[in-house]
JSON list of C-alpha atoms and ligand atoms in Angstrom, two decimals:
[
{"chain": "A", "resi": 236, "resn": "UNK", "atom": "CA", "xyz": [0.00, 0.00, 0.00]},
{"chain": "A", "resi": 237, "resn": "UNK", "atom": "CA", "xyz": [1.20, 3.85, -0.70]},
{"chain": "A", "resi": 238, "resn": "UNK", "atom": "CA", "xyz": [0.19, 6.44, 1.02]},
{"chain": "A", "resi": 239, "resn": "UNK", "atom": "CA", "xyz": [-0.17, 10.15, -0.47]},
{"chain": "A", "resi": 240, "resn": "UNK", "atom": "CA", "xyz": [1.58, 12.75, 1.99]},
{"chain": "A", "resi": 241, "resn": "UNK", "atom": "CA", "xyz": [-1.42, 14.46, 3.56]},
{"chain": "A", "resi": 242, "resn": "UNK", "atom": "CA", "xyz": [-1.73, 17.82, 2.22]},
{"chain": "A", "resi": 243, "resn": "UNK", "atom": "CA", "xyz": [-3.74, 20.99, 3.32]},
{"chain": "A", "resi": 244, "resn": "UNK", "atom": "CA", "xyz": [-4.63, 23.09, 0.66]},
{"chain": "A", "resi": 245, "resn": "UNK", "atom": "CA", "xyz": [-7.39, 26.40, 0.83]},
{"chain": "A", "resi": 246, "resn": "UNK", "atom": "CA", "xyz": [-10.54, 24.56, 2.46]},
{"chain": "A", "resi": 247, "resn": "UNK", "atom": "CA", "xyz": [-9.67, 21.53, 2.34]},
{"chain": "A", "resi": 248, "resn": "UNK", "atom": "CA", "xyz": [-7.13, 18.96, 3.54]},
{"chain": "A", "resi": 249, "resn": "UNK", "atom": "CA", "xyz": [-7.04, 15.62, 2.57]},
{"chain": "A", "resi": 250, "resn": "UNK", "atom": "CA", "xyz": [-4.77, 12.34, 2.45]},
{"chain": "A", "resi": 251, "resn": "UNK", "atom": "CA", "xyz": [-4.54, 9.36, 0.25]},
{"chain": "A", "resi": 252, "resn": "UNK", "atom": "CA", "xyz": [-4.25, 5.69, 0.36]},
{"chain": "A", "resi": 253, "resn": "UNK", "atom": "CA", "xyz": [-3.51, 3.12, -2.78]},
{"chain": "A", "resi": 254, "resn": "UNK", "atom": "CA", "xyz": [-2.58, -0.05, -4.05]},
{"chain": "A", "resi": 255, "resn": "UNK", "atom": "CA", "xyz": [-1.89, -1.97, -7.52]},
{"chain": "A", "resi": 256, "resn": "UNK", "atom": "CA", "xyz": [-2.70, -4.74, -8.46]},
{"chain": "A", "resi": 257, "resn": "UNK", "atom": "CA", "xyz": [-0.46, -7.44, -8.38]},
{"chain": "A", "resi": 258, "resn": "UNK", "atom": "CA", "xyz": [1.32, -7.84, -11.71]},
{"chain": "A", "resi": 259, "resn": "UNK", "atom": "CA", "xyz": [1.29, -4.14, -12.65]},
{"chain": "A", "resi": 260, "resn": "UNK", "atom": "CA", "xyz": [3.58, -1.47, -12.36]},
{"chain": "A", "resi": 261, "resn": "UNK", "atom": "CA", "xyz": [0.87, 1.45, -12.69]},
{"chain": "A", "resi": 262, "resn": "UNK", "atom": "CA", "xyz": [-1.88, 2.23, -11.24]},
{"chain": "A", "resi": 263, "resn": "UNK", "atom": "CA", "xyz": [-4.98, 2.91, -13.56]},
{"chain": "A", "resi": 264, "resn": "UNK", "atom": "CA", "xyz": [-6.43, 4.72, -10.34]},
{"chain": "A", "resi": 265, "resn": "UNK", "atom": "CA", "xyz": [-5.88, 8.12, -9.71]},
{"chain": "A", "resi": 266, "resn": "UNK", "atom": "CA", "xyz": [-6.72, 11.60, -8.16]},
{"chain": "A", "resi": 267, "resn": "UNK", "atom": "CA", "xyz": [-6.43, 15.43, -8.35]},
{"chain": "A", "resi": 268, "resn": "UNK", "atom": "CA", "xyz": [-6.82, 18.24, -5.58]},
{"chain": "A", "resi": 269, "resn": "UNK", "atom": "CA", "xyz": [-6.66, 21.54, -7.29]},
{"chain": "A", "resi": 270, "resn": "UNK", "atom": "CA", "xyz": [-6.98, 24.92, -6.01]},
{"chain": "A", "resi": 271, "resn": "UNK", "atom": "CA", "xyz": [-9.85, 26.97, -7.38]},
{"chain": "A", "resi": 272, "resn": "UNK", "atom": "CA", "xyz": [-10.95, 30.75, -6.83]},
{"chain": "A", "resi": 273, "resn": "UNK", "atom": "CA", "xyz": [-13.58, 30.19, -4.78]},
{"chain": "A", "resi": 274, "resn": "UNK", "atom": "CA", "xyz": [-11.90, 26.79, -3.25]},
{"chain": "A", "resi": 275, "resn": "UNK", "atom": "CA", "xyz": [-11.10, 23.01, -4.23]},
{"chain": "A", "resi": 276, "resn": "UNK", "atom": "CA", "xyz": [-11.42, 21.22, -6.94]},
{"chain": "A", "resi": 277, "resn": "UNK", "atom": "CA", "xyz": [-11.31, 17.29, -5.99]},
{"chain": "A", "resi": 278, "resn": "UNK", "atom": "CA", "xyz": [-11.33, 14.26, -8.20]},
{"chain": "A", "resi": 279, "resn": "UNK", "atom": "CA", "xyz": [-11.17, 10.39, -8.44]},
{"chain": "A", "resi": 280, "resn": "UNK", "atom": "CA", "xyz": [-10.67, 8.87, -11.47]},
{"chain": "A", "resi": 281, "resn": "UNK", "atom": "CA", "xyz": [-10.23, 4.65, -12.31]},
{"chain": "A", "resi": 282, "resn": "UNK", "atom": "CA", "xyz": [-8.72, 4.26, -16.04]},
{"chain": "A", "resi": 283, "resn": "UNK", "atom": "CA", "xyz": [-11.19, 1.12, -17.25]},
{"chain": "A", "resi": 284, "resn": "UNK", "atom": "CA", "xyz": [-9.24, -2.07, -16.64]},
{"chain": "A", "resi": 285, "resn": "UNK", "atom": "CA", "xyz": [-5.61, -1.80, -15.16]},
{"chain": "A", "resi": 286, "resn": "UNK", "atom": "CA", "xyz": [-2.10, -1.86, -16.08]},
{"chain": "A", "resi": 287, "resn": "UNK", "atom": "CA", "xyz": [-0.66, 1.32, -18.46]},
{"chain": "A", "resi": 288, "resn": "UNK", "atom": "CA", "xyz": [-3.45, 1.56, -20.65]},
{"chain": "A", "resi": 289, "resn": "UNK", "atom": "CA", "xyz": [-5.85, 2.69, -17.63]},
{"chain": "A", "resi": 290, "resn": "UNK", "atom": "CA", "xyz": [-3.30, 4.62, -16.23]},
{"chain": "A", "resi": 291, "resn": "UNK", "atom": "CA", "xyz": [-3.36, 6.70, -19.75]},
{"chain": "A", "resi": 292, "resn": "UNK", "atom": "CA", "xyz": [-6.60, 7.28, -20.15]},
{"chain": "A", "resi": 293, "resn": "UNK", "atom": "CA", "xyz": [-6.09, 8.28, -15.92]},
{"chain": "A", "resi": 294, "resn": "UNK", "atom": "CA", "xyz": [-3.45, 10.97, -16.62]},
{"chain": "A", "resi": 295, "resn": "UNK", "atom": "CA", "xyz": [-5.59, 12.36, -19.66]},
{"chain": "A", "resi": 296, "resn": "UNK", "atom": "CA", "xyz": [-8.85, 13.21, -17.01]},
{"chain": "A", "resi": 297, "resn": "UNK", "atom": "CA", "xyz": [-5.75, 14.37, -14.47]},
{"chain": "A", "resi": 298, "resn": "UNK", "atom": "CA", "xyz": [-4.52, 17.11, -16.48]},
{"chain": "A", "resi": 299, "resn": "UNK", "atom": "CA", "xyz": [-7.87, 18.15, -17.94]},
{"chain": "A", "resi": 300, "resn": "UNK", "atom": "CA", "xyz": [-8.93, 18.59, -14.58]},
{"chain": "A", "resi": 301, "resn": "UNK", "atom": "CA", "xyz": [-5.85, 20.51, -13.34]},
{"chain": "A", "resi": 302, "resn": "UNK", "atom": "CA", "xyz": [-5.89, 22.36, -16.30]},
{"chain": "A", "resi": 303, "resn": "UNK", "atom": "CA", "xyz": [-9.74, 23.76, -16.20]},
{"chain": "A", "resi": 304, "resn": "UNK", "atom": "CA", "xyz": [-10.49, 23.19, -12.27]},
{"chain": "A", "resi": 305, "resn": "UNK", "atom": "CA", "xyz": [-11.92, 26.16, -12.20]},
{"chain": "A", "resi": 306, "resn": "UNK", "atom": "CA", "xyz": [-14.68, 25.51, -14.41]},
{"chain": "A", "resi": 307, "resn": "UNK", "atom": "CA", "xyz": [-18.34, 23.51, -13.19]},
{"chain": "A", "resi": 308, "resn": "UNK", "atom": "CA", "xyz": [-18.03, 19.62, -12.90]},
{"chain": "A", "resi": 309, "resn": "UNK", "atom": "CA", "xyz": [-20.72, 19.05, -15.65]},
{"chain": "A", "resi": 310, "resn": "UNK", "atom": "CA", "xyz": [-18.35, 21.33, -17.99]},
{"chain": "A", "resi": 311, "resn": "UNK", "atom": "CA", "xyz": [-15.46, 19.37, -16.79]},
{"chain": "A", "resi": 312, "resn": "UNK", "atom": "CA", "xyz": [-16.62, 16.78, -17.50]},
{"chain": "A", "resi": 313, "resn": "UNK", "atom": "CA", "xyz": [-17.57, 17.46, -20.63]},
{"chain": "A", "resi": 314, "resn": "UNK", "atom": "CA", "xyz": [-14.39, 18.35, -21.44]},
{"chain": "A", "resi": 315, "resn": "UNK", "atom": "CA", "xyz": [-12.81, 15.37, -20.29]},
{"chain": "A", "resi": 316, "resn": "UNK", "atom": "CA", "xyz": [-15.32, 13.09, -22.24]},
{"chain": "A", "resi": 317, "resn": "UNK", "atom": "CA", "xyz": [-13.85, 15.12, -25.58]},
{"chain": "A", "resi": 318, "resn": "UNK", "atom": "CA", "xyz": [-10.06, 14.92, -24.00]},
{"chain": "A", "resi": 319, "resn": "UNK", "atom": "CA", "xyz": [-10.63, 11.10, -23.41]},
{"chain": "A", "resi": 320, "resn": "UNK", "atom": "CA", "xyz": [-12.01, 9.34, -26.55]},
{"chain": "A", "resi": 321, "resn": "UNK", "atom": "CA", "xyz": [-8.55, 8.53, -27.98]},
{"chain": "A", "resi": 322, "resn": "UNK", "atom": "CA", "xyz": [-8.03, 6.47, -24.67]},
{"chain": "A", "resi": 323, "resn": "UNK", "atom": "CA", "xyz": [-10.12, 3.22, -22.87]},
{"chain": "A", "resi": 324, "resn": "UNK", "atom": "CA", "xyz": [-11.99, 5.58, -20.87]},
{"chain": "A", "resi": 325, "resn": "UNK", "atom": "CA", "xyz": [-12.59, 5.56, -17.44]},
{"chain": "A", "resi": 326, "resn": "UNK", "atom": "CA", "xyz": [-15.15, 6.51, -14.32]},
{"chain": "A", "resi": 327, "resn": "UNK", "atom": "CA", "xyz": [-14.95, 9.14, -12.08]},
{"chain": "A", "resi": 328, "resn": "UNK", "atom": "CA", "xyz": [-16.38, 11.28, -9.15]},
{"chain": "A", "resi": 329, "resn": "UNK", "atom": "CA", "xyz": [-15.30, 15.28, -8.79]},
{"chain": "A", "resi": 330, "resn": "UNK", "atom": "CA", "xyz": [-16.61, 17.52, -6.02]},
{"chain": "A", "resi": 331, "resn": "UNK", "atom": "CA", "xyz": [-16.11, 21.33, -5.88]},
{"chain": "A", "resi": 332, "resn": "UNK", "atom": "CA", "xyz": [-15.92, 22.78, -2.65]},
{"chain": "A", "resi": 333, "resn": "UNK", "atom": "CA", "xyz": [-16.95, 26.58, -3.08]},
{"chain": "A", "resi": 334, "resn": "UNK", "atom": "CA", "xyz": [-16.24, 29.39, 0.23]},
{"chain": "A", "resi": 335, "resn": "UNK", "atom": "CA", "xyz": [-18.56, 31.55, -0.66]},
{"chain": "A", "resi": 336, "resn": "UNK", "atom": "CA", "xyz": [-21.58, 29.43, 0.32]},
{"chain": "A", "resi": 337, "resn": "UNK", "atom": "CA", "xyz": [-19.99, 26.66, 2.08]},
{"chain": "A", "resi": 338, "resn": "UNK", "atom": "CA", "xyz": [-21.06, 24.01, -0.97]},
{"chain": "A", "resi": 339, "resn": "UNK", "atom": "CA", "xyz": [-19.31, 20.80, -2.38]},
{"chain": "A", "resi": 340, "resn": "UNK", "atom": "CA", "xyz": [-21.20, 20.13, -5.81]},
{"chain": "A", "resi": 341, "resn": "UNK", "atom": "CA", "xyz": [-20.30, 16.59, -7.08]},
{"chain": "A", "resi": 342, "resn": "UNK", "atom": "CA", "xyz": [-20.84, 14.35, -9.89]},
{"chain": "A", "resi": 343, "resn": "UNK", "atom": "CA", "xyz": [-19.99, 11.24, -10.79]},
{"chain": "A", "resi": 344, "resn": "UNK", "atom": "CA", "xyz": [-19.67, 8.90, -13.56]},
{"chain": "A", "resi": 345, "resn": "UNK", "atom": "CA", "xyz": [-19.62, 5.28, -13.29]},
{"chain": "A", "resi": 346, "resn": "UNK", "atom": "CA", "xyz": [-18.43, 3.79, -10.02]},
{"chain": "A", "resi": 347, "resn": "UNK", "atom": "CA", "xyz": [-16.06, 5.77, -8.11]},
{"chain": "A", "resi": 348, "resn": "UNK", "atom": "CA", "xyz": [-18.40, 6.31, -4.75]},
{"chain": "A", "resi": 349, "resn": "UNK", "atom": "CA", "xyz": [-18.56, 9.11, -2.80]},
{"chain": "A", "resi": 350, "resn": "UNK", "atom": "CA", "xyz": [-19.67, 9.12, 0.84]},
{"chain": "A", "resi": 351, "resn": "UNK", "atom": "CA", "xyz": [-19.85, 12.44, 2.73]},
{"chain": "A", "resi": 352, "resn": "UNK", "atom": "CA", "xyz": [-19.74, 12.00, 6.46]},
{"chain": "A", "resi": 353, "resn": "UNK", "atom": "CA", "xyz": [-21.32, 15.07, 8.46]},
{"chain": "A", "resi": 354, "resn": "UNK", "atom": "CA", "xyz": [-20.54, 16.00, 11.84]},
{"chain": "A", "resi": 355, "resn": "UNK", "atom": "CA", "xyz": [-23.43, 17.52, 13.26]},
{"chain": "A", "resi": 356, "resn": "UNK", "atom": "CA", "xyz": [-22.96, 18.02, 17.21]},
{"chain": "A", "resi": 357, "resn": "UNK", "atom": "CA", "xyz": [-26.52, 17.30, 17.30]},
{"chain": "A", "resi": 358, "resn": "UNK", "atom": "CA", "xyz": [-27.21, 14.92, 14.84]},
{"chain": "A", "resi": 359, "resn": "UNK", "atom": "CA", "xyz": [-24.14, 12.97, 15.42]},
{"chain": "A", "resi": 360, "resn": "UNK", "atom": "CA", "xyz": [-22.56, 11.42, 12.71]},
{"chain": "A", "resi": 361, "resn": "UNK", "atom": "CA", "xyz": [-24.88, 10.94, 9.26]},
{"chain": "A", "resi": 362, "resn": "UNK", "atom": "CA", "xyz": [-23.77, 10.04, 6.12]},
{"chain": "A", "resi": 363, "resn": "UNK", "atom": "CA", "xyz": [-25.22, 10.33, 2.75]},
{"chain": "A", "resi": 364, "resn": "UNK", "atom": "CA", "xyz": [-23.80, 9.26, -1.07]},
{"chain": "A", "resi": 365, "resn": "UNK", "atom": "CA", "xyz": [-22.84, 11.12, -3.99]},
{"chain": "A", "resi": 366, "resn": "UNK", "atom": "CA", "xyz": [-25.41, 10.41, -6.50]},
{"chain": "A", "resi": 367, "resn": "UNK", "atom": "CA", "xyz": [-23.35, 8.17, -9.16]},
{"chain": "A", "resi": 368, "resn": "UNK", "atom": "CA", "xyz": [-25.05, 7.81, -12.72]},
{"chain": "A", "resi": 369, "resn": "UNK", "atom": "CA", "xyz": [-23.47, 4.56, -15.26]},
{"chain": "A", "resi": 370, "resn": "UNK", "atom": "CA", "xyz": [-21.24, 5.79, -18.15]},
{"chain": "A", "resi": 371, "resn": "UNK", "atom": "CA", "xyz": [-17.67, 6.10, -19.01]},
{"chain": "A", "resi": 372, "resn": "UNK", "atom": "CA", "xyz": [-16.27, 9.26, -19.34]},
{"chain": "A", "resi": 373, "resn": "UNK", "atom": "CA", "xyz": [-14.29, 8.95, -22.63]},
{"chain": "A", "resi": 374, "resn": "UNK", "atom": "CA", "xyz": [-16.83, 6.82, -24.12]},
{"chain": "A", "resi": 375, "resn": "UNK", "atom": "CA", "xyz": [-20.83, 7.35, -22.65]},
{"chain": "A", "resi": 376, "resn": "UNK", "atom": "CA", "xyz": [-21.60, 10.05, -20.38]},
{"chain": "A", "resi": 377, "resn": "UNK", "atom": "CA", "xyz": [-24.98, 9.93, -18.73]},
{"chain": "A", "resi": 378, "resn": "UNK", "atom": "CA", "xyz": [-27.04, 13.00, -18.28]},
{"chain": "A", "resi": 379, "resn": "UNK", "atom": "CA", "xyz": [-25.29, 15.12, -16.26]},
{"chain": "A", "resi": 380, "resn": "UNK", "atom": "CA", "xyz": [-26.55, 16.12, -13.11]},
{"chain": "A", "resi": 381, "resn": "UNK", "atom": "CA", "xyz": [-24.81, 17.83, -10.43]},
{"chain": "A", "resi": 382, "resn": "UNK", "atom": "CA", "xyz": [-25.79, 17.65, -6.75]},
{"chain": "A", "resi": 383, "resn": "UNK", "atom": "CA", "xyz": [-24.87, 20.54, -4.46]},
{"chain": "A", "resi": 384, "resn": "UNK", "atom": "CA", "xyz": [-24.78, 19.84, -1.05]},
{"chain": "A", "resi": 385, "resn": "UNK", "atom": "CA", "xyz": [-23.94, 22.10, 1.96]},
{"chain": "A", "resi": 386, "resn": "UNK", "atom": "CA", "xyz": [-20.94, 21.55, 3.93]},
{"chain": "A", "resi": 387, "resn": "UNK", "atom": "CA", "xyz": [-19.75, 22.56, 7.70]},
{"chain": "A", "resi": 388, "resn": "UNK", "atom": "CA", "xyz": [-16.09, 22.28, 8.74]},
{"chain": "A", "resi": 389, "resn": "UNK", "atom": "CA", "xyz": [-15.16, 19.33, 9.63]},
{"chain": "A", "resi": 390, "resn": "UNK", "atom": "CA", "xyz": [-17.29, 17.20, 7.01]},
{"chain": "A", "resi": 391, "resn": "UNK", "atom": "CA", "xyz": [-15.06, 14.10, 5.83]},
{"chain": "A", "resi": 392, "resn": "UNK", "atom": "CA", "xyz": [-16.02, 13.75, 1.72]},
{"chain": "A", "resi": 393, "resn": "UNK", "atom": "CA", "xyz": [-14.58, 9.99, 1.09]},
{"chain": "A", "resi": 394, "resn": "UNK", "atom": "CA", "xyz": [-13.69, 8.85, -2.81]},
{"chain": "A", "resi": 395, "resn": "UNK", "atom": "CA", "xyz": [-12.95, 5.38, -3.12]},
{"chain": "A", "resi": 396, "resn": "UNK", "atom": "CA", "xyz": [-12.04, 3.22, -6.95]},
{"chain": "A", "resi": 397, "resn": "UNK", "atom": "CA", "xyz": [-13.99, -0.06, -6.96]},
{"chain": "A", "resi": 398, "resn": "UNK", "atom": "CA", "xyz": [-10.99, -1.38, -5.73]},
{"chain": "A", "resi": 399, "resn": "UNK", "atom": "CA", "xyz": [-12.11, -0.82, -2.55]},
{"chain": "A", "resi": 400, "resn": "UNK", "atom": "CA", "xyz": [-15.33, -2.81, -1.13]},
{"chain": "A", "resi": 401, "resn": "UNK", "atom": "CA", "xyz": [-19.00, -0.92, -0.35]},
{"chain": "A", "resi": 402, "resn": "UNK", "atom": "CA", "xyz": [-19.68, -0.32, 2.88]},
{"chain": "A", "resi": 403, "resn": "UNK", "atom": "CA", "xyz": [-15.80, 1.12, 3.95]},
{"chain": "A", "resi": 404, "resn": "UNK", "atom": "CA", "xyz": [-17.02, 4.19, 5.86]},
{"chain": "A", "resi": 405, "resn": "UNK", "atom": "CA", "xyz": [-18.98, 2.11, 8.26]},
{"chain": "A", "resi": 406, "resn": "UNK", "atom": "CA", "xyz": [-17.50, 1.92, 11.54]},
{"chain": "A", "resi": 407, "resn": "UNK", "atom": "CA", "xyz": [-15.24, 4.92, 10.82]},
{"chain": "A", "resi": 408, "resn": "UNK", "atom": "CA", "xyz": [-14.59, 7.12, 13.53]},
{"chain": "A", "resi": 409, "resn": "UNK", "atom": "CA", "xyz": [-14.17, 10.64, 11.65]},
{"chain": "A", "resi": 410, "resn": "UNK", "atom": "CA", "xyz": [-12.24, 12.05, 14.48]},
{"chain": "A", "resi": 411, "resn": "UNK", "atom": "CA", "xyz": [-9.07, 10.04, 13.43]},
{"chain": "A", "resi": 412, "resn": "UNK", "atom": "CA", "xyz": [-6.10, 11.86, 11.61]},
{"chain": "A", "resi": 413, "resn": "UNK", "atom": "CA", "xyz": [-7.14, 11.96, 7.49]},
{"chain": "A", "resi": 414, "resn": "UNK", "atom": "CA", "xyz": [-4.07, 9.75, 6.87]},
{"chain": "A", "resi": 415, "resn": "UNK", "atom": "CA", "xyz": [-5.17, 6.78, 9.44]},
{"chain": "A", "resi": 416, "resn": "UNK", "atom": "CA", "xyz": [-8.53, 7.13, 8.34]},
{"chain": "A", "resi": 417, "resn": "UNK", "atom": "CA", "xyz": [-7.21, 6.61, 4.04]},
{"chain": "A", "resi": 418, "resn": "UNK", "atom": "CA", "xyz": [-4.94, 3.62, 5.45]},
{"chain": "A", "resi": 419, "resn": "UNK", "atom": "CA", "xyz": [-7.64, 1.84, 7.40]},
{"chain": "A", "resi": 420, "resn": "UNK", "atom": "CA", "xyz": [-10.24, 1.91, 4.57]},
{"chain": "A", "resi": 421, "resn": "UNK", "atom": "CA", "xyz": [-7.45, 0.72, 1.99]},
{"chain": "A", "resi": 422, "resn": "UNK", "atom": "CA", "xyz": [-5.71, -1.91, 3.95]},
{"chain": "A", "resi": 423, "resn": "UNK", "atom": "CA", "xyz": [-9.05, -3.32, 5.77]},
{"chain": "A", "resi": 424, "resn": "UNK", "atom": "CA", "xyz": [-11.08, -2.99, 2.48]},
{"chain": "A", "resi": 425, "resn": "UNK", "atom": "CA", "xyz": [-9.07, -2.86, -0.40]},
{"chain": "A", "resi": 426, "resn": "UNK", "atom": "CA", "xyz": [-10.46, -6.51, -2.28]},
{"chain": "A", "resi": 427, "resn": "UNK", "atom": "CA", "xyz": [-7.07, -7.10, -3.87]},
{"chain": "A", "resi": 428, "resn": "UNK", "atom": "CA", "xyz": [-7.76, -7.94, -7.35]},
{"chain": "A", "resi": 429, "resn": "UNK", "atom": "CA", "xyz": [-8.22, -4.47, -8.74]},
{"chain": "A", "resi": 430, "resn": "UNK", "atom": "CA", "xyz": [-6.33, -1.00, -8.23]},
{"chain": "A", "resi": 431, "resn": "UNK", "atom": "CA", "xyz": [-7.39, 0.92, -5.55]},
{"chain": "A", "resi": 432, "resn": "UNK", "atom": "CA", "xyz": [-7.18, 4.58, -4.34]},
{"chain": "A", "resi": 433, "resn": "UNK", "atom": "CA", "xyz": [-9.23, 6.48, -1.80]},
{"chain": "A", "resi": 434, "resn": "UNK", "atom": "CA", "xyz": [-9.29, 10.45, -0.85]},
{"chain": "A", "resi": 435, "resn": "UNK", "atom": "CA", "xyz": [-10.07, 11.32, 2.76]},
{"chain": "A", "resi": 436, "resn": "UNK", "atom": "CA", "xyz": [-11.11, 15.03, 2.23]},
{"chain": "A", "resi": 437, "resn": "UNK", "atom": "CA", "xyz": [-12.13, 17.46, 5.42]},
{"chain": "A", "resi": 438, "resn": "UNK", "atom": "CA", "xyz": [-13.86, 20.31, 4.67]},
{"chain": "A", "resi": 439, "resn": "UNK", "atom": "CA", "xyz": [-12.19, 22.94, 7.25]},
{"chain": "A", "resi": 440, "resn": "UNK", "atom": "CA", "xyz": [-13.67, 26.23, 5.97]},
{"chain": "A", "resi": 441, "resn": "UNK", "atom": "CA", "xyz": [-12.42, 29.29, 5.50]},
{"chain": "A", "resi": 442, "resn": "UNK", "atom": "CA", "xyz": [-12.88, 30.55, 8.90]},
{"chain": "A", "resi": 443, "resn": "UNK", "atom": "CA", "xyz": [-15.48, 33.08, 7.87]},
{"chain": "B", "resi": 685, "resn": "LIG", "atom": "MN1", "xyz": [-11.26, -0.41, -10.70]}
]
């Protein structure tokens, strides 16, 4: 397993956890966490299959993303969908954390889940999922819909590859350092017989 040094950028911090399959040298699974003018741009992406091909079409999404972050997730992508159809494709979740109305608005195609983990003093911990619609970016989209979600500091957003097994963010005490939380979900539910990435992002605000 490799770990991601845990990084704190505007907003957000987050930390990383992954593993290849046995066999390959390259990971078809990977992620972004760009900087944006209102906040953070943050991104999953699994290249379809594994091995170099995957991680191809993975580094094509990568620097779309970096290179328009600032743009809306349905125009990104959009634009990766055009960027990617000279590669296998591949599926992926983005969320957009925004300061000025303390939002994350995701989207996902294909199977990359997202789980955002809310820590309401009152409610306790809750939980809900990032809508994910079937396609491939590259290849099919879906209709594109975003979701836009409110967010309070301290909200853990959690992007995990297939690699990793449903069900990883039960149990999970959201307290926990970002980097022991990515470790835990990748060693404990990483299935072994697929890449597999996950992002551990907290939402910290902007102190306004
Ligand atoms: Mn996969």
């Amino acid at each position: 397993m490799s770990r991601g040094t845990p990084q704190t950028m505007r907003l957000v911090e987050y930390a990383t956890a992954s593993m290849i399959i046995p066999g390959e040298s390259e990971s078809g699974d990977r992620y972004i966490a760009a900087p944006t003018p209102t906040g953070a741009l943050i991104a999953v992406i699994d290249g379809l299959g594994h091995g170099v091909e995957a991680a191809e079409a993975s580094k094509v999404a990568v620097a779309t993303l970096e290179r328009y972050a600032s743009e809306s997730v349905i125009a990104l992508i959009r634009r990766c969908n055009e960027a990617m159809k000279t590669t296998r494709g591949a599926v992926m979740s983005l969320a957009s954390f925004s300061a000025q109305n303390h939002t994350m608005t995701c989207l996902g195609v294909g199977n990359v889940e997202g789980v955002l983990l809310r820590t309401d003093a009152q409610a306790g911990q809750s939980r809900e999922s990032i809508l994910m619609r079937g396609g491939v970016v590259g290849f099919r989209l879906p209709t594109l819909r975003a979701l836009v979600m409110p967010v309070s500091p301290g909200d853990i957003l959690i992007l995990a590859t297939d690699g990793i097994r449903s069900g990883f963010e039960i149990n999970l005490s959201i307290s926990a350092p970002l980097q022991q939380i990515a470790d835990t979900i990748c060693s404990q539910h990483g299935k072994g017989t697929d890449d597999a990435l996950v992002l551990v992002a907290r939402y910290m605000g902007d102190g306004s």
